[in-house]
Amino acid sequence: MTDHPQKQKWTDLATKQLKGKSPDTLDWMTPEGIRVKPLYTAEDLEGMEHVNTLPGIAPFVRGPMATMYSGRPWTIRQYAGFSTARESNEFYRKNLAAGQKGLSVAFDLATHRGYDSDHPRVVGDIGKAGVAVDSVEDMKILFDKIPLDEMSVSMTMNGAVLPILAGYIVAAEEQGVPQEKLTGTIQNDILKEYLTRNTYIYPPTPSMRIVSDIIGYCSKHMPKYNTVSISGYHMMEAGANSVLQTAFTLADGLEYVKAALATGMDIDVFAPRLSFFFGIGMNFFMDIAMLRAARFLWHELIKPFNPKNVQSLMLRTHCQTSGWSLTQQDPYNNIIRTTLECMSAVLGGTQSLHTNSFDEAVGLPTNFSARIARNTQILVQEESQVCHVVDPLGGSYYVEALTDGIISGARKIITEIQALGGMAKAIETGMPKLRIEESAARKQARIDQGLDVIVGVNKYKIEEKPLEDVREVTDAVRVEQVERLKELKAKRNAVEVQKALEHITRCAEGDGNLLEASILAIRARATVGEVSDAMEKVFGRFVATTQCISGVYASEYGNNTAVIDALRKRSQDFADKEGRRPRILMTKMGQDGHDRGVKVVATAYADLGFDVDISPMFQTPEETAKMAIENDVHLVGVSSLAAGHKTLVPQLIAALKAGGGDDIKVVVGGVIPPADYEFLFEAGAVGVFGPGTSIIDSANQTLNVLEKKHG
């Protein structure tokens, strides 16, 4: 290998400017384990297999289309949904009139988990983190005056994917649009639910059958429709770095390909309709490289199946900027963060994009913040001039080196997964989930130490008033949905509905296509919950085993353990006085499955000397109170990310009192608007920790509460 002709001259100059230190002292080791040097030259690209390729030509590193944005810009596809179908429909129509090009529907958590709005387990979830959809009547309102033969619609749905997709199909029919004209994407990516988001209903095996049935039906009847959107976004939000996100997402995709092939489908029938969904965070160049590496690796993984259609080998992706990177503190900084993440996705070659709103660290976006988020993309498209050149960073020494690093790292993990028998088997071992949780714990420890800077949170902090204009969805939405359900059931043909539901159950027991059966039931006005229950009779409802890693958070402090040691001493002093260590039950109530926060806090508190119990997912307040009392804990730590805290926390405190657990204190953390703090304190909470709170600070405050109580 021949060195760059002036490399020694640069080294000498850099050494002089560093006062005698080698330039190697500026090397940075990324969370992905990729060594980043302060300077890259042509020699760093020698031997790399992905360089010198062209866009639109295999292996598609530089983009799946030859002309990319110079021919057509990416689709602005904002993800939105809240409250009722009518409110969401008004929001969609305003956005479309203002320049948005496609729809991306967010459903509420009750809908995701296959519960109707009148189910007792979902009282705190209706319309809070998405739109409530109980039947095709809601779906018709959701798309009212939106021509479904002209509009591409993406729907993020996995657990209740059958009744929701069936509802969309029937709503289109009754709008006069046949199935073959529908365009868009259903996420239909159940494997990642067992890894991160947890909005599953059934166990993995029958869930994979549902995925295959949807692929089979849509390949036959809906040739323009994308049948699976394989999601890495939620892995990133749960803590996965770019290598983990790439490896696990592509391994999920490979599992779906094998499942479809096992049913006898030809690779070229369904593979061109697969799409991907990646999350884009604040590591600007790394995430550009991630999208380029993912396209290369997907081509490599699909090529052995010998497809005849070149589109079977192309990775096409939607991207979304990070919600986790948004901060409650100094929130207008989030506009800048989202702009950087937007540029990263664009320079990486995304096909469509959602940009988050600056207020989403504390609640659903307002009309004002949503307009800024949408206009971020419009400005980049119309004013930055990035659309004139295909892959403008292609050939960048640094970007190509990072691309190679991600290819290498992700390839090793994919090989490890295949040795375990594929992604479904790997999930059963717990390996992917634990890797992601370890990555999240290490990241949080670095933030708490100030090693990873979050402007406004752990550096450059300012005194400020919290955001006052925060969208709140009240319990009136649930009342309205319950009334609509009563009206639906009073008007429909109950015998016809029951017959259709029994057909679904028989189909689940044996042969037949479950989507086809679900469409018949939805036409008859069966509800989302009823269709889900008809399959649950055969498949059962999946209950995950909750486990927690240990030692990772504290180990990231290295030799700088003074704050760790101080908290451990306080925990030990409490144990010496009370006869046992401080004990806390960490819980998530309601149907929110995003468990990054609760897992990281549980891991850290255990490292700080607490005894930590973790409740199963999806607890009711009564179930949480019962577990807290039986486990004789001092505290319950409630993690809330889906706006149910004003309903669920008071119910928990009431249940603790009713069960004789008056002395058990409650602290609350998560996505909680500052305006709600006083409400929670008045309800009986003794601590409220909003986004960006250092775990060290929260542990100190929690111990203060215990020490005060126990004198």
XYZ file of C-alpha atoms in Angstrom:
711
model
C 0.000 0.000 0.000
C 1.373 3.428 -0.968
C 0.881 6.250 1.537
C -0.738 9.501 0.507
C 2.176 11.600 -0.862
C 1.763 14.326 1.778
C 0.679 12.103 4.687
C 3.993 12.449 6.540
C 3.931 16.221 6.119
C 0.429 16.297 7.656
C 1.516 14.020 10.501
C 4.440 16.276 11.328
C 2.245 19.368 11.248
C -0.462 17.767 13.400
C 2.123 16.522 15.918
C 3.491 20.043 16.223
C 0.017 21.531 16.747
C -0.737 18.871 19.373
C 2.445 19.892 21.208
C 4.325 16.704 20.508
C 1.436 14.225 20.834
C 0.702 11.786 18.028
C -2.408 12.518 15.911
C -3.560 9.058 16.990
C -4.550 10.657 20.319
C -7.476 12.194 18.426
C -8.852 8.766 17.467
C -12.432 8.118 18.595
C -14.022 4.743 19.247
C -17.710 4.899 18.317
C -20.440 3.044 20.250
C -20.446 0.623 17.298
C -16.809 -0.264 17.988
C -15.569 1.481 14.842
C -12.282 3.357 15.235
C -12.526 6.850 13.743
C -9.321 8.636 12.794
C -8.907 12.406 12.526
C -7.930 12.158 8.841
C -8.949 9.900 5.949
C -7.304 9.660 2.534
C -7.648 7.553 -0.603
C -5.468 4.831 0.874
C -8.200 4.108 3.464
C -10.502 2.988 0.653
C -8.152 0.450 -0.896
C -9.638 -3.044 -0.977
C -13.163 -1.989 0.018
C -15.689 -4.039 -1.958
C -18.475 -1.445 -1.993
C -16.645 1.546 -3.493
C -16.700 2.608 -7.158
C -20.320 1.490 -7.578
C -23.088 3.476 -9.259
C -26.605 4.370 -8.092
C -29.395 2.152 -9.355
C -26.909 -0.651 -10.080
C -26.167 -3.584 -7.780
C -25.223 -3.576 -4.928
C -27.108 -0.252 -4.686
C -24.811 1.373 -2.105
C -25.366 4.746 -3.744
C -29.146 4.368 -3.931
C -31.776 2.000 -5.364
C -32.713 4.387 -8.193
C -30.318 5.617 -10.863
C -31.395 9.260 -10.652
C -32.489 9.391 -6.989
C -33.634 12.887 -5.959
C -32.441 14.506 -9.176
C -35.331 12.634 -10.792
C -37.836 12.809 -7.922
C -37.394 13.972 -4.315
C -38.095 11.666 -1.411
C -41.707 11.464 -0.187
C -42.565 13.690 2.781
C -44.542 11.212 4.864
C -45.363 12.570 8.329
C -46.427 9.958 10.899
C -49.493 11.176 12.753
C -52.602 10.072 14.553
C -54.289 11.041 17.795
C -57.611 11.162 19.544
C -60.527 10.263 17.283
C -60.562 9.373 13.600
C -62.345 12.659 12.858
C -59.636 14.803 14.488
C -56.869 12.847 12.771
C -58.620 13.167 9.408
C -58.750 16.963 9.778
C -55.038 16.973 10.660
C -54.157 14.821 7.618
C -56.102 16.986 5.203
C -54.440 20.173 6.456
C -50.982 18.610 6.090
C -51.721 17.330 2.582
C -52.912 20.778 1.553
C -49.669 22.241 2.947
C -47.300 20.049 0.944
C -47.195 16.600 2.569
C -47.137 13.878 -0.106
C -48.181 10.689 1.705
C -49.939 9.548 4.866
C -48.441 7.579 7.747
C -50.981 6.509 10.352
C -50.225 6.169 14.068
C -52.748 4.036 15.964
C -53.343 4.162 19.691
C -51.963 1.445 21.932
C -55.299 -0.224 22.576
C -55.699 -0.727 18.830
C -52.132 -2.040 18.505
C -52.803 -4.647 21.163
C -56.113 -5.785 19.685
C -58.430 -4.282 22.317
C -61.582 -2.313 21.617
C -61.935 1.022 23.385
C -64.449 -0.376 25.881
C -62.044 -3.014 27.240
C -61.222 -2.530 30.958
C -57.465 -2.998 30.418
C -57.127 0.104 28.216
C -58.826 2.893 30.163
C -55.675 5.052 30.088
C -54.700 4.407 26.473
C -57.553 5.492 24.210
C -56.444 8.043 21.624
C -53.391 9.018 23.679
C -50.450 7.882 21.507
C -52.308 7.516 18.232
C -55.766 7.370 16.742
C -58.366 5.009 18.183
C -59.794 2.637 15.552
C -62.371 0.076 16.652
C -64.072 -0.753 13.350
C -64.285 -0.006 9.643
C -66.587 2.887 10.502
C -63.658 4.610 12.249
C -61.423 3.766 9.291
C -63.888 5.346 6.843
C -63.897 8.565 8.872
C -60.077 8.484 9.090
C -59.812 8.615 5.279
C -62.884 10.720 4.564
C -62.343 12.971 1.493
C -58.866 11.471 0.992
C -58.893 9.576 -2.334
C -57.273 6.229 -1.572
C -56.673 5.490 -5.255
C -54.376 8.550 -5.379
C -52.816 8.592 -1.895
C -50.033 6.328 -0.662
C -50.865 5.274 2.903
C -48.408 3.799 5.376
C -49.767 2.169 8.520
C -47.598 1.277 11.500
C -49.368 -1.828 12.724
C -48.136 -5.264 13.729
C -50.125 -6.857 16.556
C -53.635 -6.172 15.225
C -52.390 -6.059 11.649
C -55.169 -8.268 10.256
C -58.253 -6.301 11.338
C -56.538 -2.961 10.626
C -55.400 -3.883 7.113
C -58.808 -5.452 6.485
C -60.449 -2.232 7.691
C -58.362 -0.169 5.276
C -59.239 -2.478 2.381
C -62.976 -2.391 3.163
C -62.951 1.399 3.720
C -61.363 1.771 0.279
C -63.957 -0.569 -1.269
C -66.775 1.515 0.187
C -65.043 4.618 -1.172
C -65.153 2.949 -4.604
C -61.463 2.019 -4.765
C -60.643 -1.633 -5.598
C -57.810 -3.434 -3.817
C -55.547 -3.560 -6.857
C -55.293 0.247 -6.928
C -54.180 0.662 -3.307
C -50.623 1.882 -2.739
C -48.696 2.187 0.479
C -47.215 0.016 3.190
C -48.358 -2.027 6.162
C -45.551 -2.468 8.675
C -46.410 -6.122 9.439
C -43.036 -6.549 11.196
C -43.838 -8.644 14.246
C -40.324 -9.847 15.075
C -39.130 -6.427 16.191
C -42.070 -6.258 18.606
C -40.531 -9.075 20.646
C -37.244 -7.146 20.656
C -38.266 -3.609 21.546
C -41.717 -2.106 21.042
C -43.682 -5.014 22.549
C -47.029 -4.312 20.851
C -47.511 -7.989 20.025
C -50.636 -10.035 20.660
C -49.870 -13.640 19.756
C -46.770 -15.847 20.206
C -44.054 -15.735 17.516
C -45.018 -18.852 15.524
C -48.657 -17.944 14.749
C -47.570 -14.317 14.290
C -45.183 -15.400 11.547
C -48.073 -17.226 9.885
C -50.016 -13.926 9.900
C -47.068 -12.203 8.208
C -46.971 -14.905 5.516
C -50.740 -14.804 4.961
C -50.604 -11.035 4.414
C -47.677 -11.340 2.005
C -49.519 -14.072 0.103
C -52.864 -12.258 -0.111
C -51.417 -8.877 -1.076
C -49.036 -10.357 -3.642
C -52.076 -11.838 -5.364
C -54.655 -9.061 -4.931
C -52.725 -5.832 -4.174
C -49.700 -5.727 -6.504
C -48.890 -2.055 -5.766
C -48.921 -2.510 -1.987
C -45.858 -3.080 0.217
C -46.608 -6.031 2.464
C -43.859 -5.695 5.101
C -41.932 -2.684 6.361
C -39.012 -4.153 8.263
C -38.303 -1.758 11.094
C -35.042 -0.851 12.750
C -36.420 2.453 14.018
C -37.744 1.068 17.274
C -34.470 -0.769 17.868
C -32.637 2.555 17.631
C -35.138 4.174 19.987
C -34.626 1.285 22.409
C -30.857 1.882 22.413
C -29.374 0.012 19.448
C -26.363 1.621 17.832
C -26.105 1.795 14.032
C -24.421 -1.608 13.626
C -26.986 -3.336 15.848
C -29.860 -1.587 14.059
C -28.506 -2.668 10.668
C -27.800 -6.266 11.656
C -31.032 -6.979 13.517
C -33.240 -5.229 10.948
C -31.762 -7.140 8.010
C -31.873 -10.405 9.978
C -35.585 -9.793 10.585
C -36.046 -9.199 6.860
C -34.245 -12.402 5.988
C -36.540 -14.316 8.350
C -39.617 -12.948 6.557
C -38.160 -13.915 3.193
C -37.583 -17.477 4.370
C -41.090 -17.655 5.863
C -42.656 -16.551 2.577
C -40.537 -18.976 0.549
C -41.596 -21.783 2.892
C -45.202 -21.269 1.800
C -44.200 -21.874 -1.814
C -44.106 -18.270 -3.011
C -41.531 -17.253 -5.580
C -38.930 -14.718 -4.382
C -39.794 -12.314 -7.214
C -43.482 -12.345 -6.309
C -43.028 -10.693 -2.911
C -39.459 -9.420 -2.452
C -39.934 -6.292 -4.639
C -42.767 -5.237 -2.284
C -40.695 -5.464 0.909
C -39.584 -2.157 2.381
C -37.544 -1.048 5.383
C -37.806 1.569 8.117
C -34.662 2.976 9.737
C -34.227 5.381 12.628
C -31.873 8.335 12.239
C -30.145 9.792 15.299
C -27.555 12.438 16.044
C -24.466 10.563 14.798
C -24.640 12.414 11.481
C -22.126 10.614 9.268
C -22.633 7.217 10.898
C -26.302 7.110 9.964
C -25.565 8.227 6.401
C -23.177 5.279 6.209
C -25.736 2.972 7.846
C -28.256 3.393 5.016
C -25.550 2.830 2.396
C -24.275 -0.288 4.212
C -27.788 -1.673 4.642
C -28.425 -1.552 0.889
C -25.153 -3.375 0.218
C -25.851 -6.094 2.802
C -29.485 -6.665 1.724
C -28.283 -7.272 -1.835
C -25.713 -9.708 -0.444
C -28.339 -11.569 1.633
C -30.952 -11.895 -1.148
C -28.630 -12.766 -4.025
C -28.264 -16.473 -2.977
C -32.026 -16.931 -3.558
C -31.387 -16.290 -7.291
C -34.091 -13.706 -7.985
C -34.707 -12.860 -11.627
C -36.154 -9.416 -10.902
C -33.469 -6.903 -9.953
C -35.976 -5.109 -7.699
C -35.954 -8.123 -5.403
C -32.382 -7.177 -4.491
C -33.066 -3.502 -3.741
C -33.447 -2.182 -0.220
C -35.933 0.687 -0.222
C -36.493 2.505 3.038
C -38.550 5.020 4.949
C -36.736 6.884 7.718
C -37.790 8.773 10.822
C -35.765 11.166 12.914
C -35.177 10.133 16.517
C -37.771 10.768 19.189
C -35.366 9.680 21.905
C -32.897 12.460 20.995
C -35.531 15.128 21.663
C -35.221 16.918 24.998
C -37.683 18.583 27.320
C -34.949 21.016 28.359
C -34.321 23.945 25.976
C -36.833 22.327 23.570
C -36.250 24.616 20.586
C -32.858 22.899 20.253
C -34.927 19.968 18.985
C -35.659 21.844 15.750
C -31.915 21.892 15.065
C -31.531 18.230 16.025
C -34.345 17.191 13.699
C -32.856 19.239 10.846
C -29.488 17.503 11.231
C -31.181 14.097 11.350
C -33.270 15.016 8.314
C -30.109 15.872 6.360
C -28.492 12.619 7.470
C -31.431 10.563 6.155
C -31.475 12.491 2.881
C -27.725 12.212 2.291
C -28.024 8.492 3.101
C -30.615 8.069 0.341
C -33.987 7.467 2.036
C -37.112 7.012 -0.129
C -39.478 8.731 2.310
C -39.079 10.564 5.592
C -40.845 11.647 8.777
C -39.380 14.514 10.798
C -40.333 14.729 14.484
C -41.781 17.814 16.128
C -39.782 19.744 18.726
C -42.351 19.242 21.525
C -42.602 15.441 21.317
C -40.375 14.981 24.388
C -43.398 16.010 26.466
C -46.467 15.215 24.373
C -48.118 14.820 20.995
C -47.203 17.533 18.473
C -49.320 20.660 18.248
C -50.360 22.122 14.905
C -47.608 24.734 15.309
C -44.801 22.247 15.994
C -46.060 19.828 13.328
C -45.895 22.594 10.727
C -42.255 23.309 11.602
C -41.430 19.581 11.384
C -43.073 19.254 7.962
C -41.510 22.478 6.681
C -38.072 21.219 7.721
C -38.299 18.694 4.897
C -39.837 21.158 2.456
C -36.993 23.623 3.052
C -34.356 20.941 2.592
C -36.026 19.827 -0.658
C -36.712 23.280 -2.071
C -33.915 25.490 -0.713
C -30.786 23.441 0.110
C -30.103 22.298 -3.489
C -29.246 18.747 -2.295
C -31.641 17.198 -4.817
C -29.542 18.054 -7.863
C -26.828 15.406 -7.336
C -27.172 11.664 -6.781
C -25.388 10.505 -3.601
C -23.364 13.709 -3.067
C -21.221 12.070 -0.368
C -20.283 9.063 -2.510
C -16.504 8.830 -2.591
C -16.052 10.694 0.691
C -13.103 8.972 2.342
C -14.759 9.223 5.751
C -18.253 8.119 4.698
C -16.910 5.198 2.676
C -14.745 4.085 5.621
C -17.740 4.218 7.973
C -19.843 2.318 5.420
C -17.213 -0.398 5.332
C -17.086 -0.500 9.139
C -20.846 -0.991 9.417
C -20.826 -3.642 6.685
C -18.141 -5.555 8.557
C -19.710 -5.225 12.004
C -23.267 -6.021 10.916
C -22.133 -8.953 8.787
C -20.531 -10.575 11.861
C -23.728 -10.225 13.894
C -25.908 -11.562 11.058
C -23.586 -14.569 10.775
C -23.943 -15.120 14.536
C -27.740 -14.964 14.225
C -27.765 -17.449 11.357
C -25.648 -19.831 13.457
C -28.412 -19.688 16.089
C -30.959 -20.741 13.461
C -32.204 -17.345 12.299
C -33.731 -14.310 13.939
C -36.749 -16.068 15.436
C -34.453 -18.537 17.225
C -32.104 -15.720 18.250
C -35.033 -13.830 19.796
C -35.929 -16.927 21.804
C -32.403 -16.942 23.279
C -32.781 -13.281 24.276
C -29.513 -12.306 22.596
C -30.711 -9.385 20.425
C -32.809 -7.783 23.168
C -29.986 -7.975 25.717
C -27.493 -6.490 23.235
C -29.813 -3.544 22.672
C -30.430 -3.054 26.392
C -26.703 -3.142 27.103
C -26.128 -0.499 24.417
C -28.866 1.686 25.955
C -27.436 1.382 29.473
C -23.952 2.322 28.298
C -25.317 5.344 26.438
C -27.226 6.556 29.495
C -24.178 6.170 31.727
C -22.123 8.268 29.315
C -24.800 10.966 29.259
C -25.070 11.004 33.053
C -21.302 11.502 33.264
C -21.340 14.247 30.639
C -19.114 12.211 28.307
C -21.788 12.339 25.611
C -23.011 15.927 25.428
C -26.729 16.702 25.232
C -26.976 20.463 24.833
C -29.353 21.945 27.384
C -29.434 18.739 29.445
C -25.909 18.017 30.697
C -24.127 21.038 29.216
C -25.037 24.650 28.421
C -28.089 24.411 30.678
C -30.357 27.420 31.025
C -33.178 28.437 33.331
C -36.405 28.500 31.372
C -40.139 28.155 31.549
C -41.528 24.849 30.277
C -43.562 24.667 27.090
C -47.112 25.749 27.791
C -48.774 24.722 24.521
C -48.790 20.918 24.838
C -51.458 18.806 23.154
C -53.473 16.743 25.627
C -55.942 14.002 24.764
C -58.582 13.701 27.462
C -60.651 10.722 28.571
C -63.576 12.191 26.632
C -62.169 10.355 23.603
C -62.754 7.017 25.302
C -66.339 7.986 26.135
C -66.972 8.893 22.495
C -65.417 5.661 21.196
C -67.436 3.519 23.598
C -70.651 5.193 22.418
C -69.698 4.568 18.791
C -69.114 0.888 19.584
C -72.559 0.619 21.155
C -74.162 2.171 18.063
C -72.235 -0.151 15.722
C -73.265 -3.284 17.599
C -76.899 -2.179 17.754
C -77.134 -1.702 13.963
C -75.176 -4.672 12.589
C -76.364 -8.214 11.864
C -75.146 -10.100 14.932
C -75.658 -13.525 13.347
C -73.592 -12.576 10.296
C -70.830 -11.181 12.513
C -70.700 -14.307 14.664
C -70.535 -16.515 11.579
C -67.600 -14.489 10.208
C -65.748 -14.610 13.544
C -66.182 -18.387 13.787
C -64.736 -18.648 10.267
C -61.614 -16.781 11.443
C -61.216 -19.175 14.368
C -61.508 -22.219 12.089
C -59.005 -20.629 9.716
C -56.588 -20.111 12.619
C -56.989 -23.768 13.563
C -56.300 -25.041 10.057
C -55.909 -23.827 6.502
C -57.091 -20.708 4.776
C -55.822 -17.158 4.532
C -56.358 -15.146 7.718
C -56.442 -11.776 5.958
C -59.120 -12.973 3.566
C -61.167 -14.234 6.525
C -60.638 -10.960 8.404
C -61.875 -8.901 5.445
C -65.163 -10.845 5.489
C -65.581 -10.165 9.214
C -64.746 -6.473 8.933
C -67.258 -6.094 6.072
C -69.874 -7.541 8.426
C -68.874 -4.834 10.988
C -66.914 -7.029 13.394
C -64.640 -4.911 15.588
C -60.857 -4.924 15.876
C -61.135 -6.535 19.309
C -63.541 -9.225 18.129
C -61.351 -10.230 15.173
C -58.312 -10.341 17.468
C -60.182 -12.425 20.050
C -61.316 -14.890 17.371
C -57.654 -15.753 16.736
C -56.618 -15.555 20.384
C -58.912 -18.514 21.075
C -56.462 -20.616 19.030
C -53.146 -18.761 19.277
C -53.303 -17.485 22.864
C -51.886 -14.122 23.996
C -48.111 -13.886 24.338
C -46.596 -12.985 27.720
C -42.920 -12.043 27.654
C -40.400 -13.011 30.308
C -39.071 -9.830 31.903
C -35.348 -9.851 32.629
C -32.756 -7.193 33.311
C -29.025 -6.904 32.686
C -26.732 -5.912 35.547
C -23.367 -4.242 36.000
C -23.359 -2.476 32.621
C -24.339 1.006 33.806
C -21.757 1.093 36.600
C -19.012 -0.431 34.441
C -19.259 2.496 32.004
C -17.984 4.772 34.790
C -14.609 2.999 34.710
C -12.405 4.320 37.500
C -14.568 7.423 38.047
C -16.861 5.712 40.522
C -17.153 8.386 43.237
C -20.856 9.080 42.575
C -21.590 5.359 42.239
C -19.784 4.593 45.492
C -21.605 7.406 47.313
C -25.020 6.083 46.287
C -24.073 2.508 47.120
C -23.017 3.693 50.582
C -26.354 5.417 51.086
C -28.154 2.240 50.025
C -26.028 0.216 52.441
C -26.621 2.701 55.273
C -30.351 2.306 54.656
C -29.958 -1.490 54.759
C -27.949 -1.322 58.000
C -30.716 0.723 59.596
C -33.782 -1.024 58.158
C -32.469 -4.564 57.862
C -32.783 -4.689 54.072
C -31.810 -2.668 51.033
C -34.169 -0.102 49.491
C -36.537 -2.069 47.292
C -38.345 -0.674 44.261
C -40.830 -2.185 41.815
C -40.342 -0.777 38.314
C -43.498 -0.935 36.221
C -45.149 0.119 32.990
C -48.929 0.250 33.213
C -51.352 0.325 30.326
C -50.524 -0.925 26.848
C -47.324 1.057 26.168
C -44.546 -1.380 25.281
C -41.597 1.014 24.902
C -39.437 -0.270 27.731
C -36.042 1.392 27.142
C -36.548 3.832 30.010
C -37.774 1.360 32.589
C -35.075 -1.181 31.720
C -32.223 1.366 31.847
C -33.410 2.793 35.163
C -33.870 -0.691 36.625
C -30.377 -1.698 35.519
C -28.819 1.451 36.965
C -30.714 1.307 40.276
C -29.584 -2.283 40.768
C -25.993 -1.159 40.198
C -26.531 1.610 42.773
C -27.502 -0.792 45.553
C -31.271 -1.064 45.250
C -33.179 -4.326 45.169
C -35.134 -3.999 41.932
C -38.230 -5.907 40.853
C -39.681 -5.441 37.357
C -43.353 -6.099 36.752
C -44.608 -7.861 33.633
C -45.581 -5.602 30.755
C -49.095 -4.186 30.308
C -50.117 -4.151 33.961
C -53.294 -2.602 35.281
C -52.904 -0.340 38.339
C -54.578 -3.014 40.458
C -52.148 -5.708 39.294
C -49.173 -3.428 39.954
C -50.417 -2.579 43.448
C -50.940 -6.256 44.270
C -47.401 -7.122 43.139
C -45.912 -4.207 45.099
C -47.667 -5.255 48.294
C -46.819 -8.953 47.887
C -43.147 -8.112 47.192
C -43.063 -5.749 50.189
C -41.362 -2.944 48.264
C -40.644 0.530 49.598
C -41.418 2.252 46.304
C -43.097 1.817 42.942
C -41.371 3.489 39.983
C -43.861 4.149 37.182
C -42.525 4.628 33.655
C -44.928 6.580 31.448
C -44.347 7.334 27.767
C -47.847 7.300 26.335
C -49.722 10.056 28.203
C -51.695 7.702 30.450
C -50.100 8.965 33.670
C -52.985 11.228 34.713
C -55.335 8.248 34.642
C -53.111 5.371 35.739
C -51.010 6.897 38.550
C -54.005 8.021 40.675
C -55.569 4.594 40.145
C -52.342 2.921 41.309
C -52.138 5.041 44.452
C -55.798 4.284 45.222
C -55.194 0.560 44.680
C -52.163 0.597 47.005
C -54.252 2.212 49.751
C -57.143 -0.190 49.192
C -54.770 -3.157 49.493
C -53.098 -1.979 52.671
C -49.998 -0.575 50.964
C -50.408 2.991 52.215
C -46.722 3.179 53.151
C -45.501 2.325 49.626
C -44.403 5.499 47.864
C -44.824 6.185 44.128
C -42.381 7.987 41.829
C -43.072 8.659 38.152
C -40.711 9.141 35.218
C -40.886 9.483 31.459
C -42.594 11.696 28.894
C -44.541 13.898 31.283
C -45.364 17.547 30.542
C -44.158 19.851 33.366
C -47.724 21.175 33.616
C -48.752 17.718 34.876
C -46.223 17.553 37.721
C -48.447 19.316 40.243
C -51.377 17.051 39.334
C -49.242 13.970 40.048
C -47.934 15.370 43.328
C -51.480 16.187 44.440
C -52.510 12.643 43.500
C -49.871 11.314 45.917
C -46.677 10.834 43.887
C -43.525 11.778 45.828
C -41.221 12.258 42.837
C -41.615 13.136 39.156
C -38.644 12.753 36.815
C -39.118 14.158 33.325
C -37.122 13.473 30.159
C -33.402 14.127 30.517
C -33.282 13.517 34.263
C -29.933 12.033 35.290
C -30.355 8.604 36.857
C -27.862 9.662 39.527
C -30.087 12.639 40.407
C -33.268 10.548 40.440
C -31.625 7.905 42.675
C -30.467 10.595 45.105
C -33.950 12.090 45.270
C -35.524 8.667 45.692
C -33.192 7.875 48.605
C -34.039 11.268 50.121
C -37.704 10.240 50.148
C -36.931 6.914 51.811
C -34.574 8.411 54.381
C -37.133 11.057 55.305
C -39.880 8.462 55.626
C -37.793 6.092 57.758
C -36.272 8.883 59.813
